[in-house]
Amino acid sequence: MNLTISSFYIAGCSYNFIEIPSGEFLMGSEYGTPLERPVHKATVENSLKVLETPVTQRMYLDVAGVNPSDCMNFDAPVESVTWFDAIEFCDKLSFLTGMRCRLPTEIEWEYFCRAGTDTEYFFGSDERHARDFAWYDMNSMDMIKPVRKKLPNNWGLYDVIGNVWEWCADNYRSSYFSGETETKKKVIRGGAIDMDVFRLRSAYRSSEFPELPLRKIGFRIVIE
């Protein structure tokens, strides 16, 4: 896939967005937890521009005017942000740029994480390669790291797995097709610095209460 990169300037800093086309993929995993089943066809109906990295502390400060992060480093992902903080950031960035900026849906997140792959990890099936692509419990020393220090996925996205969890737009359901009432939690994806390699799989799902500003949760944005 030939990548198209769009750059936007905010407060004099350039941020790259990867243009990703619409498409279909198989979402979920039979290998993982019951929360990831059943494997089913999912569709991303519209093309997206996806931020190349999680929102960094520098970007968050330039837009929101504050940096709530526990582990201060302008080049690291912002963290200790609630889901509502992430939504407010998107609204402010939309106003500044004149474009619709938002959190990805869970379907969109797994689609751009997989980057055209159908293996358990976007880098293949051998979990030993995880250290080339992610910061997690085996190599992070429980410290959040600057972005772009590991290899990107096939679509040029960095830090999709490991480092910090990423908020998604969706309310969390414990099963894709259970018909259960939506919980008060929001979806988080991607794993973090204290997670084992199993939780770095493309289909792995978790959730958290949207009002909690936890140290290991950040977010990535998309532009329609």
mmCIF file of C-alpha atoms in Angstrom:
data_model
loop_
_atom_site.group_PDB
_atom_site.id
_atom_site.type_symbol
_atom_site.label_atom_id
_atom_site.label_comp_id
_atom_site.label_asym_id
_atom_site.label_seq_id
_atom_site.Cartn_x
_atom_site.Cartn_y
_atom_site.Cartn_z
ATOM 1 C CA MET A 1 0.000 0.000 0.000
ATOM 2 C CA ASN A 2 1.407 3.387 -1.024
ATOM 3 C CA LEU A 3 1.168 5.774 1.896
ATOM 4 C CA THR A 4 -0.026 9.354 1.513
ATOM 5 C CA ILE A 5 0.996 11.648 4.335
ATOM 6 C CA SER A 6 -0.661 14.976 5.093
ATOM 7 C CA SER A 7 1.044 17.439 7.410
ATOM 8 C CA PHE A 8 -0.697 20.030 9.550
ATOM 9 C CA TYR A 9 0.894 22.836 11.542
ATOM 10 C CA ILE A 10 -0.212 23.715 15.052
ATOM 11 C CA ALA A 11 1.652 26.448 16.949
ATOM 12 C CA GLY A 12 4.522 26.088 14.481
ATOM 13 C CA CYS A 13 4.886 22.302 14.901
ATOM 14 C CA SER A 14 4.173 19.856 12.091
ATOM 15 C CA TYR A 15 2.065 16.748 12.693
ATOM 16 C CA ASN A 16 1.679 13.932 10.186
ATOM 17 C CA PHE A 17 -1.542 12.133 9.336
ATOM 18 C CA ILE A 18 -1.570 8.929 7.296
ATOM 19 C CA GLU A 19 -4.340 8.711 4.712
ATOM 20 C CA ILE A 20 -5.997 5.303 4.996
ATOM 21 C CA PRO A 21 -8.639 4.097 2.506
ATOM 22 C CA SER A 22 -11.945 2.514 3.401
ATOM 23 C CA GLY A 23 -12.119 -1.269 3.400
ATOM 24 C CA GLU A 24 -13.262 -4.523 4.979
ATOM 25 C CA PHE A 25 -11.417 -6.826 7.350
ATOM 26 C CA LEU A 26 -12.001 -9.700 9.757
ATOM 27 C CA MET A 27 -12.329 -8.252 13.257
ATOM 28 C CA GLY A 28 -11.688 -10.222 16.427
ATOM 29 C CA SER A 29 -9.804 -13.403 17.241
ATOM 30 C CA GLU A 30 -10.670 -17.017 17.980
ATOM 31 C CA TYR A 31 -7.315 -17.373 19.737
ATOM 32 C CA GLY A 32 -7.861 -14.624 22.290
ATOM 33 C CA THR A 33 -10.371 -13.972 25.052
ATOM 34 C CA PRO A 34 -14.163 -14.474 24.757
ATOM 35 C CA LEU A 35 -14.436 -10.670 24.522
ATOM 36 C CA GLU A 36 -12.842 -10.882 21.047
ATOM 37 C CA ARG A 37 -15.349 -13.372 19.598
ATOM 38 C CA PRO A 38 -16.828 -14.098 17.199
ATOM 39 C CA VAL A 39 -14.512 -13.200 14.362
ATOM 40 C CA HIS A 40 -16.674 -11.222 11.961
ATOM 41 C CA LYS A 41 -16.464 -9.060 8.873
ATOM 42 C CA ALA A 42 -16.268 -5.348 9.685
ATOM 43 C CA THR A 43 -16.302 -2.384 7.328
ATOM 44 C CA VAL A 44 -14.695 1.043 7.498
ATOM 45 C CA GLU A 45 -16.920 2.888 5.081
ATOM 46 C CA ASN A 46 -15.001 6.144 4.727
ATOM 47 C CA SER A 47 -11.337 6.925 4.211
ATOM 48 C CA LEU A 48 -9.565 8.517 7.150
ATOM 49 C CA LYS A 49 -6.532 10.567 8.023
ATOM 50 C CA VAL A 50 -5.008 8.940 11.117
ATOM 51 C CA LEU A 51 -2.473 10.715 13.339
ATOM 52 C CA GLU A 52 0.895 9.030 12.845
ATOM 53 C CA THR A 53 1.466 8.742 16.614
ATOM 54 C CA PRO A 54 -0.619 9.044 19.754
ATOM 55 C CA VAL A 55 -1.254 12.680 20.627
ATOM 56 C CA THR A 56 1.974 13.900 22.206
ATOM 57 C CA GLN A 57 2.294 16.101 25.247
ATOM 58 C CA ARG A 58 3.575 18.925 23.042
ATOM 59 C CA MET A 59 0.537 18.707 20.752
ATOM 60 C CA TYR A 60 -1.856 18.499 23.684
ATOM 61 C CA LEU A 61 -0.290 21.541 25.349
ATOM 62 C CA ASP A 62 -0.434 23.558 22.128
ATOM 63 C CA VAL A 63 -4.151 22.829 21.689
ATOM 64 C CA ALA A 64 -5.509 22.472 25.224
ATOM 65 C CA GLY A 65 -3.114 24.840 26.998
ATOM 66 C CA VAL A 66 -2.213 22.317 29.722
ATOM 67 C CA ASN A 67 -0.172 19.144 30.094
ATOM 68 C CA PRO A 68 -1.733 16.767 32.636
ATOM 69 C CA SER A 69 0.801 13.977 32.099
ATOM 70 C CA ASP A 70 2.424 12.204 35.021
ATOM 71 C CA CYS A 71 5.577 11.323 33.061
ATOM 72 C CA MET A 72 6.632 14.693 31.629
ATOM 73 C CA ASN A 73 8.250 14.547 28.185
ATOM 74 C CA PHE A 74 6.972 16.673 25.309
ATOM 75 C CA ASP A 75 7.802 13.941 22.795
ATOM 76 C CA ALA A 76 5.971 11.196 24.716
ATOM 77 C CA PRO A 77 2.244 10.485 24.457
ATOM 78 C CA VAL A 78 0.012 12.603 26.626
ATOM 79 C CA GLU A 79 -1.532 10.508 29.422
ATOM 80 C CA SER A 80 -3.588 10.990 32.552
ATOM 81 C CA VAL A 81 -6.357 12.286 30.305
ATOM 82 C CA THR A 82 -9.981 11.262 30.706
ATOM 83 C CA TRP A 83 -12.119 10.253 27.748
ATOM 84 C CA PHE A 84 -13.890 13.593 28.166
ATOM 85 C CA ASP A 85 -10.536 15.419 27.997
ATOM 86 C CA ALA A 86 -9.832 13.644 24.704
ATOM 87 C CA ILE A 87 -13.225 14.669 23.311
ATOM 88 C CA GLU A 88 -12.647 18.290 24.352
ATOM 89 C CA PHE A 89 -9.220 18.219 22.689
ATOM 90 C CA CYS A 90 -10.803 16.990 19.443
ATOM 91 C CA ASP A 91 -13.397 19.768 19.586
ATOM 92 C CA LYS A 92 -10.704 22.415 20.085
ATOM 93 C CA LEU A 93 -8.564 21.014 17.287
ATOM 94 C CA SER A 94 -11.595 20.923 14.984
ATOM 95 C CA PHE A 95 -12.158 24.613 15.701
ATOM 96 C CA LEU A 96 -8.495 25.459 15.046
ATOM 97 C CA THR A 97 -8.200 23.505 11.794
ATOM 98 C CA GLY A 98 -11.723 23.718 10.369
ATOM 99 C CA MET A 99 -11.731 19.916 9.973
ATOM 100 C CA ARG A 100 -13.665 17.267 11.854
ATOM 101 C CA CYS A 101 -11.219 15.758 14.347
ATOM 102 C CA ARG A 102 -12.405 12.920 16.576
ATOM 103 C CA LEU A 103 -11.505 9.702 18.354
ATOM 104 C CA PRO A 104 -11.528 6.562 16.209
ATOM 105 C CA THR A 105 -14.268 4.011 16.611
ATOM 106 C CA GLU A 106 -13.226 0.579 17.846
ATOM 107 C CA ILE A 107 -13.706 -0.830 14.338
ATOM 108 C CA GLU A 108 -11.514 1.888 12.842
ATOM 109 C CA TRP A 109 -8.859 1.350 15.498
ATOM 110 C CA GLU A 110 -8.502 -2.376 14.850
ATOM 111 C CA TYR A 111 -8.556 -1.746 11.089
ATOM 112 C CA PHE A 112 -5.645 0.695 11.133
ATOM 113 C CA CYS A 113 -3.789 -1.324 13.775
ATOM 114 C CA ARG A 114 -3.939 -4.478 11.640
ATOM 115 C CA ALA A 115 -2.837 -2.496 8.571
ATOM 116 C CA GLY A 116 -3.969 -5.204 6.178
ATOM 117 C CA THR A 117 -2.812 -8.182 8.253
ATOM 118 C CA ASP A 118 -4.866 -11.072 9.628
ATOM 119 C CA THR A 119 -2.308 -12.480 12.091
ATOM 120 C CA GLU A 120 -2.580 -12.143 15.866
ATOM 121 C CA TYR A 121 -0.040 -9.296 15.816
ATOM 122 C CA PHE A 122 0.297 -6.776 13.016
ATOM 123 C CA PHE A 123 3.949 -7.814 12.737
ATOM 124 C CA GLY A 124 3.075 -11.504 12.304
ATOM 125 C CA SER A 125 2.625 -14.503 14.581
ATOM 126 C CA ASP A 126 5.985 -14.587 16.370
ATOM 127 C CA GLU A 127 5.553 -12.635 19.609
ATOM 128 C CA ARG A 128 9.319 -12.353 20.018
ATOM 129 C CA HIS A 129 9.265 -9.518 17.458
ATOM 130 C CA ALA A 130 7.089 -7.391 19.753
ATOM 131 C CA ARG A 131 10.104 -5.606 21.233
ATOM 132 C CA ASP A 132 10.866 -4.152 17.776
ATOM 133 C CA PHE A 133 7.452 -2.459 17.600
ATOM 134 C CA ALA A 134 6.284 -1.760 21.140
ATOM 135 C CA TRP A 135 7.106 -0.653 24.671
ATOM 136 C CA TYR A 136 5.594 -3.169 27.079
ATOM 137 C CA ASP A 137 6.402 -4.981 30.305
ATOM 138 C CA MET A 138 9.517 -6.693 28.938
ATOM 139 C CA ASN A 139 11.376 -3.572 27.804
ATOM 140 C CA SER A 140 9.773 -0.387 29.157
ATOM 141 C CA MET A 141 11.004 -0.434 32.774
ATOM 142 C CA ASP A 142 7.511 0.969 33.468
ATOM 143 C CA MET A 143 8.437 4.290 31.842
ATOM 144 C CA ILE A 144 6.379 5.927 29.104
ATOM 145 C CA LYS A 145 8.636 6.559 26.120
ATOM 146 C CA PRO A 146 8.909 9.196 23.385
ATOM 147 C CA VAL A 147 7.033 8.290 20.208
ATOM 148 C CA ARG A 148 8.664 6.939 17.022
ATOM 149 C CA LYS A 149 11.383 5.024 18.881
ATOM 150 C CA LYS A 150 10.023 1.683 17.639
ATOM 151 C CA LEU A 151 9.103 0.482 14.148
ATOM 152 C CA PRO A 152 5.714 1.474 12.666
ATOM 153 C CA ASN A 153 3.088 -0.909 11.342
ATOM 154 C CA ASN A 154 2.634 -1.507 7.600
ATOM 155 C CA TRP A 155 0.634 1.704 7.245
ATOM 156 C CA GLY A 156 3.242 3.894 8.884
ATOM 157 C CA LEU A 157 1.573 4.289 12.287
ATOM 158 C CA TYR A 158 3.846 4.396 15.328
ATOM 159 C CA ASP A 159 3.160 3.238 18.893
ATOM 160 C CA VAL A 160 -0.186 1.669 17.992
ATOM 161 C CA ILE A 161 0.581 -1.085 20.475
ATOM 162 C CA GLY A 162 2.273 -0.584 23.824
ATOM 163 C CA ASN A 163 3.386 2.666 25.455
ATOM 164 C CA VAL A 164 -0.117 3.957 26.338
ATOM 165 C CA TRP A 165 -3.619 2.613 25.871
ATOM 166 C CA GLU A 166 -5.696 4.622 23.401
ATOM 167 C CA TRP A 167 -9.257 5.797 24.046
ATOM 168 C CA CYS A 168 -11.815 4.910 21.377
ATOM 169 C CA ALA A 169 -15.123 6.658 20.790
ATOM 170 C CA ASP A 170 -17.324 3.658 21.617
ATOM 171 C CA ASN A 171 -19.178 2.583 24.692
ATOM 172 C CA TYR A 172 -17.861 -0.819 25.711
ATOM 173 C CA ARG A 173 -19.764 -4.058 25.174
ATOM 174 C CA SER A 174 -18.507 -7.337 26.584
ATOM 175 C CA SER A 175 -19.425 -9.144 23.359
ATOM 176 C CA TYR A 176 -19.768 -7.857 19.815
ATOM 177 C CA PHE A 177 -23.199 -9.363 19.211
ATOM 178 C CA SER A 178 -24.534 -10.112 22.679
ATOM 179 C CA GLY A 179 -27.223 -7.446 22.588
ATOM 180 C CA GLU A 180 -26.217 -6.414 26.089
ATOM 181 C CA THR A 181 -26.920 -2.937 27.335
ATOM 182 C CA GLU A 182 -23.908 -0.729 26.770
ATOM 183 C CA THR A 183 -21.807 -0.260 29.894
ATOM 184 C CA LYS A 184 -20.696 3.034 31.373
ATOM 185 C CA LYS A 185 -17.148 2.253 30.310
ATOM 186 C CA LYS A 186 -15.394 3.286 27.086
ATOM 187 C CA VAL A 187 -13.214 1.100 24.891
ATOM 188 C CA ILE A 188 -9.436 1.314 25.210
ATOM 189 C CA ARG A 189 -7.086 -0.439 22.785
ATOM 190 C CA GLY A 190 -3.423 -1.197 22.190
ATOM 191 C CA GLY A 191 -1.949 -2.104 25.563
ATOM 192 C CA ALA A 192 0.562 -0.108 27.580
ATOM 193 C CA ILE A 193 4.008 -0.173 29.158
ATOM 194 C CA ASP A 194 2.986 -2.580 31.919
ATOM 195 C CA MET A 195 1.084 -5.042 29.716
ATOM 196 C CA ASP A 196 2.329 -8.462 28.635
ATOM 197 C CA VAL A 197 2.723 -9.377 24.983
ATOM 198 C CA PHE A 198 -0.665 -11.143 24.828
ATOM 199 C CA ARG A 199 -2.359 -7.756 25.267
ATOM 200 C CA LEU A 200 -0.512 -6.297 22.292
ATOM 201 C CA ARG A 201 -2.500 -8.394 19.839
ATOM 202 C CA SER A 202 -4.546 -6.464 17.279
ATOM 203 C CA ALA A 203 -7.856 -7.864 18.541
ATOM 204 C CA TYR A 204 -7.264 -7.410 22.277
ATOM 205 C CA ARG A 205 -9.980 -5.317 23.928
ATOM 206 C CA SER A 206 -10.261 -3.570 27.252
ATOM 207 C CA SER A 207 -12.254 -0.742 28.820
ATOM 208 C CA GLU A 208 -12.164 1.952 31.455
ATOM 209 C CA PHE A 209 -14.477 4.492 33.058
ATOM 210 C CA PRO A 210 -14.368 7.682 30.947
ATOM 211 C CA GLU A 211 -13.982 10.029 33.901
ATOM 212 C CA LEU A 212 -10.739 8.434 35.141
ATOM 213 C CA PRO A 213 -7.447 10.180 34.186
ATOM 214 C CA LEU A 214 -5.155 7.173 34.351
ATOM 215 C CA ARG A 215 -1.402 7.409 33.828
ATOM 216 C CA LYS A 216 -1.256 4.780 31.097
ATOM 217 C CA ILE A 217 -4.134 5.935 28.888
ATOM 218 C CA GLY A 218 -3.733 8.421 26.036
ATOM 219 C CA PHE A 219 -5.379 8.712 22.632
ATOM 220 C CA ARG A 220 -4.919 9.064 18.882
ATOM 221 C CA ILE A 221 -7.115 11.113 16.580
ATOM 222 C CA VAL A 222 -8.559 10.758 13.114
ATOM 223 C CA ILE A 223 -9.744 13.345 10.629
ATOM 224 C CA GLU A 224 -12.597 12.656 8.245
#
